[in-house]
Amino acid sequence: MTPRPRVFFVLLLAALALTVPAGALVVENADLTPAEVKLLFAMREYTLTYNAYADRLPGWATGPFANEEINLYVTSPDGVLVIGITFHDRKIVQFDAKGCPDPIVTVTADAATVEEVMVSERPLDTFRAAMRHGTATIEGENLIGTLRTGLVRFGFGVMDLLRL
C-alpha cells in the first residue's frame, strides 16, 4: 500500500496517527466497550504507520489539520463512538474517547467503513468511495474548518478528474 492513501485516510478519520512529542501514546477517557477498545487499538496501529509517512504526504491532505483537533464519529448498532484526535506537526499525538470540545472538523463514518479503510490496499480510494456513497462525511465546524475541508474536497475532485 502506498503511503499517500494510508496517510490521508488516517488524517480524515481522523483518517489518525499517534506520536506524542515525548514519544509515548496517550489515550484519554478510555472507559470503552470491548468493541470500541478493539477499534481504537486497530486505529492506533494504523496511525503509527501514518505517522511514519506524514511528512512525505501532500500538503493539501495533511496541512489543513497540521495542528488542530478533529472529532471522528464512528456509528454502529451500539451507538456512536466519538473519538477526538489531536494533531501536532502533521502527526496525531492523542486520541480522546470522549471527543474534543472545540474541533475544527467532524468526520462521520460507520464502523464497517472505518474498518474497510484500515484494511484496504488503497485506503484513500476506499474513503473517497465511502464519501461518494454517503457512508463517510467530513464537515467543517467553523469558518476555518469549512474552508479547510473545502480544500480537501477540492483535492479529491482533482484526483477524480485526473483519475488518480
Short mmCIF file of C-alpha atoms in Angstrom, two decimals:
data_model
loop_
_atom_site.label_atom_id
_atom_site.label_comp_id
_atom_site.label_asym_id
_atom_site.label_seq_id
_atom_site.Cartn_x
_atom_site.Cartn_y
_atom_site.Cartn_z
CA MET A 1 0.00 0.00 0.00
CA THR A 2 1.38 3.39 -0.89
CA PRO A 3 1.96 5.94 1.88
CA ARG A 4 -0.28 8.69 0.38
CA PRO A 5 -3.60 6.84 0.66
CA ARG A 6 -2.68 5.42 4.03
CA VAL A 7 -1.90 8.84 5.45
CA PHE A 8 -4.87 10.63 4.01
CA PHE A 9 -7.35 8.14 5.35
CA VAL A 10 -5.87 8.28 8.77
CA LEU A 11 -5.90 12.06 8.59
CA LEU A 12 -9.58 12.19 7.68
CA LEU A 13 -10.57 9.58 10.16
CA ALA A 14 -9.42 11.10 11.95
CA ALA A 15 -8.28 9.49 8.52
CA LEU A 16 -5.27 9.03 12.94
CA ALA A 17 -1.60 8.98 13.89
CA LEU A 18 -0.33 8.70 17.46
CA THR A 19 3.06 10.09 18.30
CA VAL A 20 3.30 12.42 21.24
CA PRO A 21 6.27 14.79 21.35
CA ALA A 22 7.75 12.71 24.16
CA GLY A 23 7.23 9.54 22.09
CA ALA A 24 4.52 8.00 24.30
CA LEU A 25 0.97 7.03 23.33
CA VAL A 26 -1.81 8.97 25.02
CA VAL A 27 -5.40 7.72 25.05
CA GLU A 28 -7.67 9.87 27.22
CA ASN A 29 -11.02 8.89 28.75
CA ALA A 30 -10.69 5.22 27.87
CA ASP A 31 -13.93 3.95 29.51
CA LEU A 32 -14.98 1.94 26.44
CA THR A 33 -16.83 -1.21 25.44
CA PRO A 34 -14.72 -4.16 24.21
CA ALA A 35 -15.70 -3.44 20.57
CA GLU A 36 -14.70 0.20 20.97
CA VAL A 37 -11.38 -0.76 22.53
CA LYS A 38 -10.72 -3.16 19.64
CA LEU A 39 -11.46 -0.42 17.09
CA LEU A 40 -9.37 2.15 18.96
CA PHE A 41 -6.35 -0.17 19.09
CA ALA A 42 -6.74 -1.04 15.40
CA MET A 43 -6.79 2.68 14.63
CA ARG A 44 -3.72 3.15 16.83
CA GLU A 45 -1.76 0.56 14.88
CA TYR A 46 -2.84 2.09 11.59
CA THR A 47 -1.94 5.54 12.90
CA LEU A 48 1.59 4.52 13.77
CA THR A 49 2.10 3.71 10.09
CA TYR A 50 0.55 7.05 9.15
CA ASN A 51 2.92 8.99 11.40
CA ALA A 52 5.90 7.33 9.77
CA TYR A 53 4.84 8.78 6.40
CA ALA A 54 3.11 12.02 7.47
CA ASP A 55 6.00 14.31 6.50
CA ARG A 56 6.03 12.89 2.96
CA LEU A 57 2.33 13.42 2.28
CA PRO A 58 0.95 16.22 0.12
CA GLY A 59 0.25 19.44 1.96
CA TRP A 60 -3.36 19.64 0.76
CA ALA A 61 -4.09 16.39 2.60
CA THR A 62 -2.28 16.92 5.91
CA GLY A 63 -1.62 20.65 6.09
CA PRO A 64 -5.18 21.80 6.86
CA PHE A 65 -5.14 19.77 10.07
CA ALA A 66 -1.45 20.08 10.99
CA ASN A 67 -2.00 21.48 14.50
CA GLU A 68 -5.72 21.01 15.05
CA GLU A 69 -8.28 18.86 16.83
CA ILE A 70 -10.96 16.92 14.97
CA ASN A 71 -13.76 14.60 16.08
CA LEU A 72 -14.39 11.25 14.45
CA TYR A 73 -17.91 9.92 14.94
CA VAL A 74 -17.98 6.14 14.42
CA THR A 75 -21.55 4.86 14.19
CA SER A 76 -22.52 1.28 14.97
CA PRO A 77 -25.64 -0.61 16.11
CA ASP A 78 -24.47 0.02 19.69
CA GLY A 79 -24.46 3.81 19.26
CA VAL A 80 -21.87 6.41 18.37
CA LEU A 81 -18.25 6.41 19.50
CA VAL A 82 -16.77 9.90 19.43
CA ILE A 83 -13.01 9.95 19.11
CA GLY A 84 -11.21 13.25 19.48
CA ILE A 85 -7.97 13.34 17.53
CA THR A 86 -5.26 15.90 18.24
CA PHE A 87 -2.67 16.66 15.58
CA HIS A 88 0.70 18.28 16.19
CA ASP A 89 3.15 18.98 13.40
CA ARG A 90 1.04 16.95 10.90
CA LYS A 91 1.02 13.86 13.13
CA ILE A 92 -1.60 12.55 15.50
CA VAL A 93 -0.48 12.81 19.10
CA GLN A 94 -3.59 11.94 21.09
CA PHE A 95 -6.92 10.12 20.97
CA ASP A 96 -9.67 11.14 23.38
CA ALA A 97 -12.56 8.68 23.58
CA LYS A 98 -14.92 11.47 24.69
CA GLY A 99 -14.15 13.75 21.73
CA CYS A 100 -12.61 17.20 21.54
CA PRO A 101 -14.58 20.13 22.96
CA ASP A 102 -13.88 22.51 20.06
CA PRO A 103 -12.92 20.53 16.93
CA ILE A 104 -12.19 22.27 13.65
CA VAL A 105 -13.69 19.35 11.68
CA THR A 106 -16.00 16.40 12.27
CA VAL A 107 -15.64 13.18 10.27
CA THR A 108 -18.51 10.68 10.45
CA ALA A 109 -18.36 7.07 9.26
CA ASP A 110 -19.90 3.78 10.23
CA ALA A 111 -17.72 1.18 11.93
CA ALA A 112 -17.66 -1.03 8.83
CA THR A 113 -16.34 1.85 6.70
CA VAL A 114 -13.62 2.64 9.22
CA GLU A 115 -12.53 -1.00 9.22
CA GLU A 116 -12.70 -1.22 5.40
CA VAL A 117 -10.44 1.78 5.03
CA MET A 118 -7.93 0.45 7.54
CA VAL A 119 -7.57 -2.93 5.78
CA SER A 120 -7.76 -1.58 2.24
CA GLU A 121 -4.81 -1.75 -0.12
CA ARG A 122 -5.94 1.70 -1.32
CA PRO A 123 -7.43 3.43 1.74
CA LEU A 124 -7.69 6.85 0.13
CA ASP A 125 -9.79 5.41 -2.70
CA THR A 126 -11.87 3.45 -0.19
CA PHE A 127 -12.55 6.60 1.84
CA ARG A 128 -13.36 8.62 -1.29
CA ALA A 129 -15.83 5.90 -2.36
CA ALA A 130 -17.40 5.98 1.11
CA MET A 131 -17.86 9.73 0.78
CA ARG A 132 -19.47 9.28 -2.65
CA HIS A 133 -21.81 6.61 -1.25
CA GLY A 134 -22.68 8.58 1.88
CA THR A 135 -21.12 6.22 4.43
CA ALA A 136 -18.49 8.82 5.35
CA THR A 137 -18.71 12.59 5.63
CA ILE A 138 -16.37 15.42 6.57
CA GLU A 139 -17.79 18.70 7.89
CA GLY A 140 -16.17 21.93 8.99
CA GLU A 141 -17.26 23.05 12.45
CA ASN A 142 -16.37 26.73 11.94
CA LEU A 143 -15.39 29.00 9.06
CA ILE A 144 -11.75 27.89 9.05
CA GLY A 145 -12.78 24.22 9.26
CA THR A 146 -15.23 24.68 6.40
CA LEU A 147 -12.54 26.29 4.24
CA ARG A 148 -10.04 23.57 5.06
CA THR A 149 -12.48 20.73 4.34
CA GLY A 150 -13.23 22.51 1.08
CA LEU A 151 -9.53 22.26 0.25
CA VAL A 152 -9.60 18.51 0.95
CA ARG A 153 -12.73 18.04 -1.15
CA PHE A 154 -11.10 20.03 -3.94
CA GLY A 155 -8.10 17.68 -3.73
CA PHE A 156 -10.45 14.72 -4.04
CA GLY A 157 -12.09 16.36 -7.05
CA VAL A 158 -8.74 16.89 -8.76
CA MET A 159 -7.80 13.28 -8.07
CA ASP A 160 -11.12 12.15 -9.57
CA LEU A 161 -10.64 14.40 -12.59
CA LEU A 162 -7.12 13.08 -13.17
CA ARG A 163 -8.32 9.54 -12.42
CA LEU A 164 -5.76 9.04 -9.66
#
